[in-house]
Structure formats: structure tokens, C-alpha cells
Short mmCIF file of C-alpha atoms in Angstrom, two decimals:
data_model
loop_
_atom_site.label_atom_id
_atom_site.label_comp_id
_atom_site.label_asym_id
_atom_site.label_seq_id
_atom_site.Cartn_x
_atom_site.Cartn_y
_atom_site.Cartn_z
CA UNK A 1375 0.26 0.34 0.05
CA UNK A 1376 1.03 3.18 -0.36
CA UNK A 1377 0.14 5.55 2.48
CA UNK A 1378 -0.93 9.09 1.93
CA UNK A 1379 0.71 11.87 2.90
CA UNK A 1380 0.26 15.56 3.87
CA UNK A 1381 -3.01 14.89 5.67
CA UNK A 1382 -1.53 13.35 9.21
CA UNK A 1383 -4.38 14.52 11.89
CA UNK A 1384 -6.73 15.92 9.12
CA UNK A 1385 -10.17 15.02 8.32
CA UNK A 1386 -11.01 14.06 5.03
CA UNK A 1387 -13.90 13.17 2.79
CA UNK A 1388 -13.92 9.90 0.42
CA UNK A 1389 -17.48 9.64 -1.81
CA UNK A 1390 -17.89 6.44 -3.12
CA UNK A 1391 -16.72 3.34 -2.37
CA UNK A 1392 -15.91 1.09 -5.23
CA UNK A 1393 -12.10 -0.16 -6.21
CA UNK A 1394 -10.75 3.62 -6.02
CA UNK A 1395 -12.70 4.78 -3.31
CA UNK A 1396 -12.48 2.35 -0.75
CA UNK A 1397 -8.64 2.32 -1.66
CA UNK A 1398 -7.76 5.63 -0.92
CA UNK A 1399 -9.67 5.04 2.11
CA UNK A 1400 -7.24 2.99 3.39
CA UNK A 1401 -4.08 4.45 2.44
CA UNK A 1402 -5.01 7.88 4.09
CA UNK A 1403 -6.33 6.02 7.28
CA UNK A 1404 -2.89 4.50 6.53
CA UNK A 1405 -1.15 8.15 6.58
CA UNK A 1406 -2.68 8.88 9.39
CA UNK A 1407 -6.28 11.10 8.35
CA UNK A 1408 -9.60 10.91 9.96
CA UNK A 1409 -11.57 9.22 7.06
CA UNK A 1410 -15.13 10.31 5.98
CA UNK A 1411 -16.42 7.68 3.80
CA UNK A 1412 -20.13 8.00 1.77
CA UNK A 1413 -21.57 6.16 -0.59
CA UNK A 1414 -25.39 6.25 -1.59
CA UNK A 1415 -25.09 2.75 -1.43
CA UNK A 1416 -26.34 0.58 1.19
CA UNK A 1417 -24.34 -2.11 0.30
CA UNK A 1418 -20.91 -0.30 0.09
CA UNK A 1419 -21.07 1.86 3.37
CA UNK A 1420 -21.83 -1.89 5.15
CA UNK A 1421 -18.72 -3.31 3.43
CA UNK A 1422 -16.79 0.02 4.64
CA UNK A 1423 -17.91 -0.41 8.23
CA UNK A 1424 -16.89 -3.64 8.51
CA UNK A 1425 -13.63 -2.30 7.89
CA UNK A 1426 -13.77 -0.31 10.31
CA UNK A 1427 -14.56 2.57 8.91
CA UNK A 1428 -17.31 4.85 10.33
CA UNK A 1429 -19.55 6.00 7.28
CA UNK A 1430 -20.30 9.91 7.47
CA UNK A 1431 -23.40 11.08 5.32
CA UNK A 1432 -21.75 13.89 2.65
CA UNK A 1433 -25.15 14.86 1.46
CA UNK A 1434 -26.30 16.54 4.14
CA UNK A 1435 -25.85 20.40 5.08
CA UNK A 1436 -22.76 21.80 6.74
CA UNK A 1437 -20.65 17.72 6.59
CA UNK A 1438 -17.42 18.69 4.95
CA UNK A 1439 -16.98 21.38 7.62
CA UNK A 1440 -13.45 21.51 9.08
CA UNK A 1441 -12.85 18.97 5.83
CA UNK A 1442 -8.78 19.45 4.33
CA UNK A 1443 -9.98 17.66 0.99
CA UNK A 1444 -12.95 16.04 -0.64
CA UNK A 1445 -11.63 12.69 -2.19
CA UNK A 1446 -14.28 11.24 -5.36
CA UNK A 1447 -14.27 8.09 -7.20
CA UNK A 1448 -13.91 8.24 -11.28
CA UNK A 1449 -17.86 7.31 -11.90
CA UNK A 1450 -19.41 10.44 -9.75
CA UNK A 1451 -19.13 13.55 -12.54
CA UNK A 1452 -17.96 16.71 -10.87
CA UNK A 1453 -18.61 19.33 -13.59
CA UNK A 1454 -20.26 18.24 -16.38
CA UNK A 1455 -23.00 17.17 -16.81
CA UNK A 1456 -23.91 18.27 -13.88
CA UNK A 1457 -21.59 18.13 -10.63
CA UNK A 1458 -22.74 16.10 -7.81
CA UNK A 1459 -24.17 17.60 -4.91
CA UNK A 1460 -21.57 16.95 -2.65
CA UNK A 1461 -19.21 18.44 -4.71
CA UNK A 1462 -20.42 21.70 -5.06
CA UNK A 1463 -21.16 21.75 -1.02
CA UNK A 1464 -17.24 21.37 -1.45
CA UNK A 1465 -16.77 24.18 -4.10
CA UNK A 1466 -19.34 26.46 -1.89
CA UNK A 1467 -16.95 25.38 1.58
CA UNK A 1468 -13.69 25.78 -0.01
CA UNK A 1469 -12.70 22.04 0.19
CA UNK A 1470 -10.12 21.17 -2.48
CA UNK A 1471 -11.80 18.45 -4.46
CA UNK A 1472 -9.25 15.38 -5.57
CA UNK A 1473 -9.22 11.52 -6.55
CA UNK A 1474 -6.55 8.58 -5.65
CA UNK A 1475 -4.52 9.66 -8.80
CA UNK A 1476 -3.51 12.63 -7.36
CA UNK A 1477 -2.89 11.03 -3.97
CA UNK A 1478 -0.82 8.83 -5.62
CA UNK A 1479 1.39 11.07 -7.24
CA UNK A 1480 1.98 13.61 -3.89
CA UNK A 1481 2.76 10.36 -1.34
CA UNK A 1482 4.90 7.81 -3.67
CA UNK A 1483 7.64 9.67 -4.01
CA UNK A 1484 9.64 9.27 -0.11
CA UNK A 1485 13.45 10.71 1.25
CA UNK A 1486 14.24 6.28 0.99
CA UNK A 1487 14.81 6.74 -2.53
CA UNK A 1488 17.82 8.96 -1.89
CA UNK A 1489 19.62 5.94 -1.29
CA UNK A 1490 18.83 4.16 -4.74
CA UNK A 1491 21.19 3.89 -7.35
CA UNK A 1492 18.12 3.93 -10.39
CA UNK A 1493 15.06 5.45 -8.48
CA UNK A 1494 11.48 4.34 -9.11
CA UNK A 1495 10.22 5.59 -12.59
CA UNK A 1496 6.09 5.96 -12.82
CA UNK A 1497 4.42 5.25 -16.78
CA UNK A 1498 1.24 6.56 -17.13
CA UNK A 1499 -0.51 5.77 -20.51
CA UNK A 1500 -4.05 7.56 -21.63
CA UNK A 1501 -5.91 7.87 -25.18
CA UNK A 1502 -9.58 6.73 -26.26
CA UNK A 1503 -8.46 3.43 -27.51
CA UNK A 1504 -6.11 1.15 -26.51
CA UNK A 1505 -4.40 2.16 -23.32
CA UNK A 1506 -4.84 -0.81 -21.66
CA UNK A 1507 -3.69 -3.15 -24.13
CA UNK A 1508 -0.41 -0.52 -24.24
CA UNK A 1509 0.00 -0.34 -20.57
CA UNK A 1510 -0.51 -4.07 -20.04
CA UNK A 1511 2.26 -4.90 -22.66
CA UNK A 1512 4.61 -2.38 -21.49
CA UNK A 1513 3.96 -4.45 -18.04
CA UNK A 1514 4.52 -7.37 -20.10
CA UNK A 1515 7.98 -5.73 -21.85
CA UNK A 1516 9.44 -5.18 -18.80
CA UNK A 1517 8.37 -8.13 -16.58
CA UNK A 1518 9.54 -10.61 -20.04
CA UNK A 1519 13.13 -8.68 -19.28
CA UNK A 1520 13.70 -9.21 -15.86
CA UNK A 1521 12.42 -5.46 -14.25
CA UNK A 1522 10.24 -5.18 -11.36
CA UNK A 1523 6.85 -3.54 -11.98
CA UNK A 1524 3.41 -3.14 -11.36
CA UNK A 1525 0.28 -2.47 -13.39
CA UNK A 1526 -1.99 0.02 -11.59
CA UNK A 1527 -4.85 2.40 -12.13
CA UNK A 1528 -7.34 1.84 -14.64
CA UNK A 1529 -6.56 -1.79 -14.96
CA UNK A 1530 -5.42 -4.63 -12.65
CA UNK A 1531 -4.82 -3.09 -9.13
CA UNK A 1532 -5.78 0.47 -7.39
CA UNK A 1533 -2.78 2.92 -7.30
CA UNK A 1534 -3.03 3.09 -3.90
CA UNK A 1535 -3.39 -0.47 -3.34
CA UNK A 1536 0.37 -1.21 -4.90
CA UNK A 1537 3.59 -2.14 -2.92
CA UNK A 1538 6.07 1.07 -2.34
CA UNK A 1539 8.28 0.56 -5.29
CA UNK A 1540 11.89 -0.09 -4.97
CA UNK A 1541 15.46 0.27 -6.78
CA UNK A 1542 14.88 0.38 -10.64
CA UNK A 1543 11.05 0.10 -10.04
CA UNK A 1544 7.96 1.09 -12.38
CA UNK A 1545 5.27 2.03 -11.99
CA UNK A 1546 2.90 1.23 -15.30
CA UNK A 1547 -0.71 3.26 -15.19
CA UNK A 1548 -3.92 2.97 -17.16
CA UNK A 1549 -5.40 6.40 -16.24
CA UNK A 1550 -8.65 7.28 -17.84
CA UNK A 1551 -9.87 10.62 -18.60
CA UNK A 1552 -12.65 10.34 -15.35
CA UNK A 1553 -8.93 10.47 -13.65
CA UNK A 1554 -6.59 12.51 -15.52
CA UNK A 1555 -9.40 15.58 -15.20
CA UNK A 1556 -9.17 15.90 -11.60
CA UNK A 1557 -5.90 14.81 -10.49
CA UNK A 1558 -4.16 17.71 -8.90
CA UNK A 1559 -0.68 15.83 -8.97
CA UNK A 1560 0.21 14.48 -12.19
CA UNK A 1561 4.15 14.12 -12.53
CA UNK A 1562 4.71 10.57 -14.77
CA UNK A 1563 8.23 10.08 -15.71
CA UNK A 1564 6.97 8.88 -19.12
CA UNK A 1565 3.66 10.02 -20.68
CA UNK A 1566 1.97 8.07 -23.53
CA UNK A 1567 -1.13 9.05 -25.32
CA UNK A 1568 -2.48 6.45 -27.59
CA UNK A 1569 -4.79 8.21 -29.92
CA UNK A 1570 -8.35 10.01 -29.25
CA UNK A 1571 -11.78 9.90 -30.59
CA UNK A 1572 -15.88 10.76 -29.59
CA UNK A 1573 -16.24 8.83 -26.13
CA UNK A 1574 -17.03 10.02 -22.47
CA UNK A 1575 -18.70 13.05 -24.61
CA UNK A 1576 -21.63 14.02 -21.83
CA UNK A 1577 -18.99 14.01 -18.65
CA UNK A 1578 -16.62 16.22 -20.53
CA UNK A 1579 -18.83 18.67 -22.28
CA UNK A 1580 -18.44 17.57 -25.63
CA UNK A 1581 -14.88 16.21 -27.59
CA UNK A 1582 -12.51 19.70 -26.24
CA UNK A 1583 -13.25 19.05 -23.56
CA UNK A 1584 -12.75 15.32 -23.52
CA UNK A 1585 -9.37 16.21 -25.11
CA UNK A 1586 -7.84 18.92 -22.51
CA UNK A 1587 -8.57 15.75 -19.78
CA UNK A 1588 -6.58 13.72 -21.08
CA UNK A 1589 -4.00 16.45 -22.32
CA UNK A 1590 -3.85 18.21 -18.67
CA UNK A 1591 -1.15 14.35 -18.10
CA UNK A 1592 1.25 16.10 -20.51
CA UNK A 1593 0.95 20.46 -20.19
CA UNK A 1594 0.32 19.71 -16.31
CA UNK A 1595 1.88 16.80 -15.45
CA UNK A 1596 5.72 17.86 -17.36
CA UNK A 1597 6.99 14.42 -18.06
CA UNK A 1598 10.68 13.74 -19.02
CA UNK A 1599 9.08 11.93 -22.19
CA UNK A 1600 6.36 12.12 -23.86
CA UNK A 1601 5.25 9.58 -25.92
CA UNK A 1602 2.14 10.80 -28.73
CA UNK A 1603 -0.01 8.80 -31.24
CA UNK A 1604 -0.42 11.21 -33.92
CA UNK A 1605 -2.78 9.37 -36.33
CA UNK A 1606 -5.40 12.10 -35.26
CA UNK A 1607 -4.94 15.71 -34.92
CA UNK A 1608 -5.08 16.52 -31.67
CA UNK A 1609 -2.32 14.33 -31.64
CA UNK A 1610 -0.38 16.30 -34.08
CA UNK A 1611 -1.77 19.41 -32.07
CA UNK A 1612 -0.34 17.79 -28.35
CA UNK A 1613 3.09 17.21 -30.17
CA UNK A 1614 4.04 20.07 -31.31
CA UNK A 1615 3.23 21.39 -27.77
CA UNK A 1616 5.77 19.44 -26.49
CA UNK A 1617 8.51 19.90 -28.64
CA UNK A 1618 10.52 22.92 -28.25
CA UNK A 1619 12.48 22.48 -31.16
CA UNK A 1620 12.40 19.27 -34.43
CA UNK A 1621 14.54 17.42 -33.05
CA UNK A 1622 13.94 17.58 -29.20
CA UNK A 1623 14.06 13.63 -28.60
CA UNK A 1624 12.14 13.94 -24.92
CA UNK A 1625 8.86 13.45 -27.66
CA UNK A 1626 8.51 10.42 -29.51
CA UNK A 1627 5.84 10.62 -31.86
CA UNK A 1628 3.99 7.40 -32.93
CA UNK A 1629 2.19 6.33 -35.43
CA UNK A 1630 -0.14 3.05 -37.42
CA UNK A 1631 -0.74 5.28 -40.06
CA UNK A 1632 2.48 5.58 -42.13
CA UNK A 1633 6.24 6.63 -42.15
CA UNK A 1634 7.28 9.26 -40.01
CA UNK A 1635 10.14 11.71 -41.40
CA UNK A 1636 12.15 14.20 -39.70
CA UNK A 1637 14.93 14.60 -37.21
CA UNK A 1638 13.49 14.45 -33.83
CA UNK A 1639 12.46 10.70 -32.54
CA UNK A 1640 9.58 8.57 -33.83
CA UNK A 1641 8.52 4.51 -33.98
CA UNK A 1642 5.68 4.01 -36.55
CA UNK A 1643 4.38 0.65 -38.07
CA UNK A 1644 3.90 0.61 -41.92
CA UNK A 1645 2.32 -3.24 -43.45
CA UNK A 1646 3.35 -4.62 -40.67
CA UNK A 1647 7.18 -3.72 -39.91
CA UNK A 1648 7.44 -1.77 -36.98
CA UNK A 1649 10.81 0.83 -37.58
CA UNK A 1650 12.61 3.33 -34.67
CA UNK A 1651 13.85 6.24 -36.15
CA UNK A 1652 16.05 8.37 -34.21
CA UNK A 1653 18.21 11.90 -36.40
CA UNK A 1654 16.47 11.10 -39.62
CA UNK A 1655 18.07 7.23 -39.80
CA UNK A 1656 16.75 4.10 -39.02
CA UNK A 1657 18.08 2.27 -35.90
CA UNK A 1658 15.52 -0.83 -35.56
CA UNK A 1659 12.87 -2.92 -37.00
CA UNK A 1660 10.32 -5.45 -36.13
CA UNK A 1661 8.23 -7.89 -38.08
CA UNK A 1662 5.09 -7.59 -35.99
CA UNK A 1663 2.76 -9.81 -38.23
CA UNK A 1664 3.16 -13.23 -36.86
CA UNK A 1665 2.78 -12.29 -33.30
CA UNK A 1666 -0.11 -13.92 -32.29
CA UNK A 1667 -1.63 -11.11 -29.15
CA UNK A 1668 -1.36 -7.99 -31.85
CA UNK A 1669 -3.46 -8.79 -34.83
CA UNK A 1670 -4.12 -5.55 -36.59
CA UNK A 1671 -3.08 -1.85 -37.58
CA UNK A 1672 -4.37 -1.01 -33.49
CA UNK A 1673 -2.47 -3.13 -31.72
CA UNK A 1674 0.29 -2.72 -33.82
CA UNK A 1675 0.43 1.49 -33.17
CA UNK A 1676 -0.17 -0.15 -29.28
CA UNK A 1677 3.29 -2.04 -29.97
CA UNK A 1678 4.31 0.78 -31.16
CA UNK A 1679 3.49 2.78 -28.01
CA UNK A 1680 5.12 0.05 -25.61
CA UNK A 1681 8.25 -0.50 -27.92
CA UNK A 1682 9.23 3.42 -27.40
CA UNK A 1683 8.33 3.59 -23.50
CA UNK A 1684 11.04 0.50 -22.94
CA UNK A 1685 13.63 1.83 -25.22
CA UNK A 1686 12.87 5.47 -22.77
CA UNK A 1687 13.81 2.29 -20.17
CA UNK A 1688 17.03 1.21 -22.31
CA UNK A 1689 15.65 -1.80 -23.11
CA UNK A 1690 17.09 -3.34 -26.93
CA UNK A 1691 15.17 -3.71 -29.13
CA UNK A 1692 15.94 -7.57 -29.35
CA UNK A 1693 14.57 -8.12 -25.69
CA UNK A 1694 11.68 -5.58 -26.63
CA UNK A 1695 11.33 -8.52 -29.96
CA UNK A 1696 11.16 -11.16 -27.47
CA UNK A 1697 8.92 -9.63 -25.22
CA UNK A 1698 6.35 -8.64 -27.91
CA UNK A 1699 6.39 -12.12 -29.46
CA UNK A 1700 5.31 -14.23 -25.79
CA UNK A 1701 2.45 -11.87 -25.61
CA UNK A 1702 -1.21 -12.61 -25.25
CA UNK A 1703 -3.35 -9.92 -25.16
CA UNK A 1704 -6.04 -9.48 -23.09
CA UNK A 1705 -8.92 -10.43 -22.03
CA UNK A 1706 -11.87 -8.80 -24.33
CA UNK A 1707 -10.10 -7.08 -26.29
CA UNK A 1708 -9.11 -8.41 -29.83
CA UNK A 1709 -8.72 -12.18 -27.83
CA UNK A 1710 -8.59 -15.12 -29.56
CA UNK A 1711 -11.05 -17.41 -27.43
CA UNK A 1712 -11.16 -20.41 -30.28
CA UNK A 1713 -10.34 -21.81 -33.62
CA UNK A 1714 -12.78 -24.43 -35.19
CA UNK A 1715 -12.90 -25.58 -39.14
CA UNK A 1716 -10.87 -22.78 -40.04
CA UNK A 1717 -12.84 -19.98 -38.70
CA UNK A 1718 -11.77 -18.12 -35.76
CA UNK A 1719 -14.05 -16.77 -32.93
CA UNK A 1720 -12.29 -13.34 -31.40
CA UNK A 1721 -13.70 -11.40 -28.13
CA UNK A 1722 -13.18 -7.67 -28.40
CA UNK A 1723 -15.93 -6.92 -26.48
CA UNK A 1724 -13.96 -3.82 -25.26
CA UNK A 1725 -15.04 -2.01 -28.53
CA UNK A 1726 -17.40 -0.19 -27.02
CA UNK A 1727 -17.36 2.86 -29.49
CA UNK A 1728 -17.38 3.44 -33.35
CA UNK A 1729 -13.96 3.62 -33.65
CA UNK A 1730 -12.56 1.07 -31.24
CA UNK A 1731 -14.78 -1.24 -33.37
CA UNK A 1732 -13.39 -0.30 -36.56
CA UNK A 1733 -10.13 -1.16 -35.33
CA UNK A 1734 -10.93 -4.41 -34.95
CA UNK A 1735 -13.26 -4.82 -38.05
CA UNK A 1736 -10.00 -3.39 -39.76
CA UNK A 1737 -8.17 -6.15 -38.38
CA UNK A 1738 -9.72 -8.83 -40.31
CA UNK A 1739 -11.52 -10.20 -43.34
CA UNK A 1740 -14.98 -12.14 -44.03
CA UNK A 1741 -16.51 -11.18 -40.71
CA UNK A 1742 -19.00 -12.69 -39.10
CA UNK A 1743 -19.82 -9.31 -36.91
CA UNK A 1744 -22.23 -9.58 -33.80
CA UNK A 1745 -22.45 -5.67 -32.45
CA UNK A 1746 -25.21 -4.12 -30.65
CA UNK A 1747 -26.08 -2.52 -27.53
CA UNK A 1748 -26.33 1.22 -26.02
CA UNK A 1749 -25.20 3.69 -28.51
CA UNK A 1750 -22.76 6.23 -27.72
CA UNK A 1751 -22.64 10.34 -28.54
CA UNK A 1752 -20.42 10.12 -31.84
CA UNK A 1753 -22.41 7.99 -33.99
CA UNK A 1754 -21.75 4.98 -35.44
CA UNK A 1755 -19.52 6.76 -38.56
CA UNK A 1756 -16.48 5.24 -38.17
CA UNK A 1757 -17.57 2.09 -38.75
CA UNK A 1758 -18.54 3.23 -42.56
CA UNK A 1759 -14.95 2.78 -44.65
CA UNK A 1760 -15.03 -1.50 -43.15
CA UNK A 1761 -18.39 -2.88 -43.41
CA UNK A 1762 -16.87 -3.76 -46.38
CA UNK A 1763 -15.27 -6.15 -44.49
CA UNK A 1764 -18.15 -7.77 -42.96
CA UNK A 1765 -19.81 -11.07 -44.66
CA UNK A 1766 -22.93 -10.61 -42.48
CA UNK A 1767 -23.82 -8.63 -38.97
CA UNK A 1768 -25.88 -10.21 -36.46
CA UNK A 1769 -27.01 -7.71 -33.68
CA UNK A 1770 -28.03 -7.81 -30.28
CA UNK A 1771 -28.94 -5.69 -27.84
CA UNK A 1772 -32.69 -4.58 -26.66
CA UNK A 1773 -33.01 -1.81 -29.22
CA UNK A 1774 -31.00 -4.03 -31.93
CA UNK A 1775 -33.61 -3.13 -34.61
CA UNK A 1776 -32.74 0.83 -34.24
CA UNK A 1777 -28.74 -0.46 -34.20
CA UNK A 1778 -29.44 -2.58 -37.92
CA UNK A 1779 -30.38 0.86 -39.55
CA UNK A 1780 -27.26 2.14 -39.07
CA UNK A 1781 -25.99 -0.82 -41.29
CA UNK A 1782 -27.30 0.23 -44.55
CA UNK A 1783 -26.71 -1.82 -47.05
CA UNK A 1784 -24.31 -4.57 -44.98
CA UNK A 1785 -26.17 -8.37 -44.42
CA UNK A 1786 -27.05 -8.74 -41.54
CA UNK A 1787 -30.18 -10.00 -39.32
CA UNK A 1788 -31.52 -9.24 -35.81
CA UNK A 1789 -30.71 -11.76 -33.09
CA UNK A 1790 -31.62 -9.48 -29.89
CA UNK A 1791 -29.51 -11.86 -27.23
CA UNK A 1792 -25.66 -13.15 -27.85
CA UNK A 1793 -26.91 -17.33 -28.05
CA UNK A 1794 -28.94 -16.56 -30.96
CA UNK A 1795 -26.34 -13.93 -32.31
CA UNK A 1796 -23.51 -16.40 -31.71
CA UNK A 1797 -25.24 -19.59 -33.00
CA UNK A 1798 -26.53 -18.18 -36.63
CA UNK A 1799 -23.06 -16.74 -37.00
CA UNK A 1800 -21.45 -20.20 -36.05
CA UNK A 1801 -23.52 -21.79 -38.30
CA UNK A 1802 -22.85 -19.97 -40.66
CA UNK A 1803 -19.67 -19.55 -41.10
CA UNK A 1804 -17.19 -20.75 -43.93
CA UNK A 1805 -13.69 -21.46 -43.47
CA UNK A 1806 -11.18 -18.29 -43.06
CA UNK A 1807 -13.86 -16.52 -41.39
CA UNK A 1808 -13.77 -14.85 -38.88
CA UNK A 1809 -16.70 -14.37 -35.95
CA UNK A 1810 -16.03 -11.01 -34.64
CA UNK A 1811 -17.69 -9.78 -31.14
CA UNK A 1812 -16.90 -6.24 -31.40
CA UNK A 1813 -19.92 -4.28 -30.65
CA UNK A 1814 -19.44 -0.44 -31.06
CA UNK A 1815 -21.68 -0.17 -27.74
CA UNK A 1816 -21.81 0.03 -24.19
CA UNK A 1817 -23.22 -2.96 -22.77
CA UNK A 1818 -25.50 -2.01 -19.68
CA UNK A 1819 -28.49 -2.10 -21.79
CA UNK A 1820 -28.47 -6.03 -21.36
CA UNK A 1821 -24.74 -6.98 -18.98
CA UNK A 1822 -23.57 -5.31 -15.79
CA UNK A 1823 -20.07 -4.46 -17.81
CA UNK A 1824 -18.14 -5.25 -21.41
CA UNK A 1825 -16.47 -8.41 -19.58
CA UNK A 1826 -19.76 -9.25 -18.45
CA UNK A 1827 -20.67 -9.52 -22.24
CA UNK A 1828 -17.30 -11.07 -23.84
CA UNK A 1829 -18.20 -14.10 -21.01
CA UNK A 1830 -21.19 -14.52 -22.55
CA UNK A 1831 -20.01 -14.49 -25.84
CA UNK A 1832 -17.08 -17.21 -24.33
CA UNK A 1833 -20.01 -19.53 -23.35
CA UNK A 1834 -21.81 -19.20 -26.00
CA UNK A 1835 -18.29 -20.23 -28.70
CA UNK A 1836 -18.33 -23.53 -26.46
CA UNK A 1837 -21.78 -24.25 -26.62
CA UNK A 1838 -22.28 -23.53 -30.58
CA UNK A 1839 -18.74 -25.76 -31.17
CA UNK A 1840 -19.77 -28.40 -28.58
CA UNK A 1841 -23.13 -29.06 -30.18
CA UNK A 1842 -21.57 -28.92 -33.87
CA UNK A 1843 -19.22 -31.95 -32.18
CA UNK A 1844 -21.83 -33.62 -30.46
CA UNK A 1845 -23.29 -33.52 -34.25
CA UNK A 1846 -20.88 -34.72 -36.14
#
């Protein structure tokens, strides 16, 4: 655990007692703070009470009196579409609002670090798509190379739950826009920006606010090295702002859209090959095409980002190549779950918006596409260039018929239920086809989260293949 420093003997309120909220409460208590926890859910309050905390109703007038800070969980709105009433009360009372990420960065480094020859480092990864895979891939590369690494944040453990890193240790964080937007301290050694596409627009007041939340990690965090995807205008803008000169090698530009040029440091993927260029010359090249855990251009972008981060920490290209080859991917992210009769079954339930689904569609040909769910703001226009890869779509979700209207002339069938969609796709698939779950929508109309949706897909694939085996 990272004990929170700076609040010893102070009263600190914690709103929201999920994973990050409880982690913050424990770490604050370990640092000597008096914690005032609250959650609207009775079950969450009971869980906190079982750990010795005394819940305090923060919605009552004057509840924040004498508090040094309010620590907010990421699922609770602090500005858009409207500030939570406890947040508004904190503003009125002059109580600073922070989150567990801010507490982490203000508490991580200690005087003990002076004895280390190689102080610990923090790599923070943000972006719309690919940040989970990129963070996990960086952690994998470091672990395979024998470097001490911990994975936390929006993936793995809560940031305050990790062990204090030791000599040469690395902490790899995946950070969502909810986390970067509110944190009062953001000081990673290396910051990574993968890409940007419309998402969470209601929470950020539009696309500009969403990008601004990501941008904070760089312009307010002041990382020693910035690794920035430049396949969208926002990334190009951010890279331009971070560089002091064309050859400034504190910035590494990455791309999966084509060759990058210039005197600076760049890593890009083209036709399945990753290339590293510095000072106008190529210094390394890797073949990504046969790496099973990294299919498609979107994963090649993830590989470029992870490669760049590993290079910043001194790993050699051959060592990185070995780690990339052994990476198996993450559950629910382009996850190969079965292969039978020449048909692949791929679970990309994490493709919860149109842009991430489009990336999945671009990674395969002859797709039996399972899609649908709770549509997000931003529409489905990003899918159009890739619908030619779809042999047929099988639409799920409570509003499946409405979702199907976006598919135009693409052959499709309204299935509503996952079981029906998988059974129909498996029955109609031919050798060489890929049955792909890439919903382009949130899961909450039918499932608690995208993980449950992906697990249902995997279970139905097993059921369909078992039925096929029995029939033959």
C-alpha cells in the first residue's frame, strides 16, 4: 500500500466506495488521516463499516465542515453533465477536490529514494483506444526483461494498493479521462497518448473537454519523456506543443498510419513492420505480422507505444521483440477464444465505441460480426469504411432493430440475444471467416459491464462448438 502523505491528523472525506474509493480510504487511514467515507449504496457503506470505517452522510448540510479535502471516485460527475451535490458543497466550502490518482502522485516518492542508484519511475498511459493493451504490454515487456514492474490504475490494482516500488522499479498506470481530469498532481516520468476518438462526451462537455482531460497528463504533468500517437489532429497538436525543437528527443512520435519523417525520434508501423528512427536514420526494425497477441493496425499502434516506452527505459530492440512475441493479449480485447473448422472466434467486447470497433473490423477479413448494445454519443460513422470486411452482421441488444438501421446495405440479422447471434454466426461461417464480437456500443442494456458481455460470448461459442461436435 502507498500510505497517503500530507493529511496526518486531518479530516478527509471520501465519496464513492468502490475499488478506488476504498483503496483511497485505506491509504488515507494508513497515513494518519481521519476518513469520512460515504456512498449512496447501503451495501458499499456496510462493506466500509466492516473494515472499521464510520460512514458519514456527506450529502447533509455542513458535513464537509473542517475537512481538508474531498476525494472523489471516478464514476461520480464533478462538472458535466452536472456536478454532484457533494462536489458543489465542497466548492462552496472551499474544500479541495481530488482523486486517488492525485493522492498517489503526491505520496509516491519518499526520502528513502535517495539511497537508490536507479530511482523508481512511473509510466502513465492515456488515450481513447488501446490504453489498456498498451499499459499491459509495457508491463509485460518489462517483466519479461527481468525488470520489477507493477500494473495499476484503470487496469489491474488500484494505484494506492500497489507495493512501494524499490530500486529500479517501474509503475505502469492506465489512466482514463475521468482520472486525469480531476487529479491535482500528475507527475509521471513517461507519459503515453495513444489516440483520440469521441467518447464520454457527456462527462466532459464535448470533444474539446474530453481532449483537454487527456492533455492535462502532458502539459500539467511535465513528463521527462512524452510518447504521442500522431494519427489524429489532436495528437499532432499535442506533439507540437510538447516539442521545443524539431529534433527534441524528449518527444517520441508514434504512428500506425504510415512512415514518419523528420530529425526527431519516431516509432511507426507500416505493412506489419515496426521501425524506429532517430536523427533521420533507422536504428531498428521488427516484424509484427506473426505476433499472435497483436493482430491488426490498432494493435501495431499499441506495439509502437510500448516499444517506445521500453526504449526510454533502456531495453534493447531484440529484448523488446522477444517480449512482443510472447504477449498473449488481454481478455475482451481482440482475444482469440477458439478456432475450429478454419473459423476463428474473437472476443473484442471492449470495443464499446464506433472507433474501437472500426479498428477491430480493419484487423480481419470475411467477418461474421456480432454488434449492438447501448449506443454512445458520436454516432457510428467511423464504421462505414470497414463494412466491406463484413460478410454478415448479427445484431444484439434491446434496441437491436434500431442499431441495424445504421448498417445500410451490409447483410444483417436482428438477433437481440447473444446466444442467438453466436449460434447463427457459427452455423453460417465458412473456413477463413472470423466470428468477431466488436459491439461498437456499451453493454449496460443487457450486461453489468463489457467483461460480462465478453464472458457470455465465450460461453456461447463453447456451447455452439460443442453442439457442432456432437452433431458430427
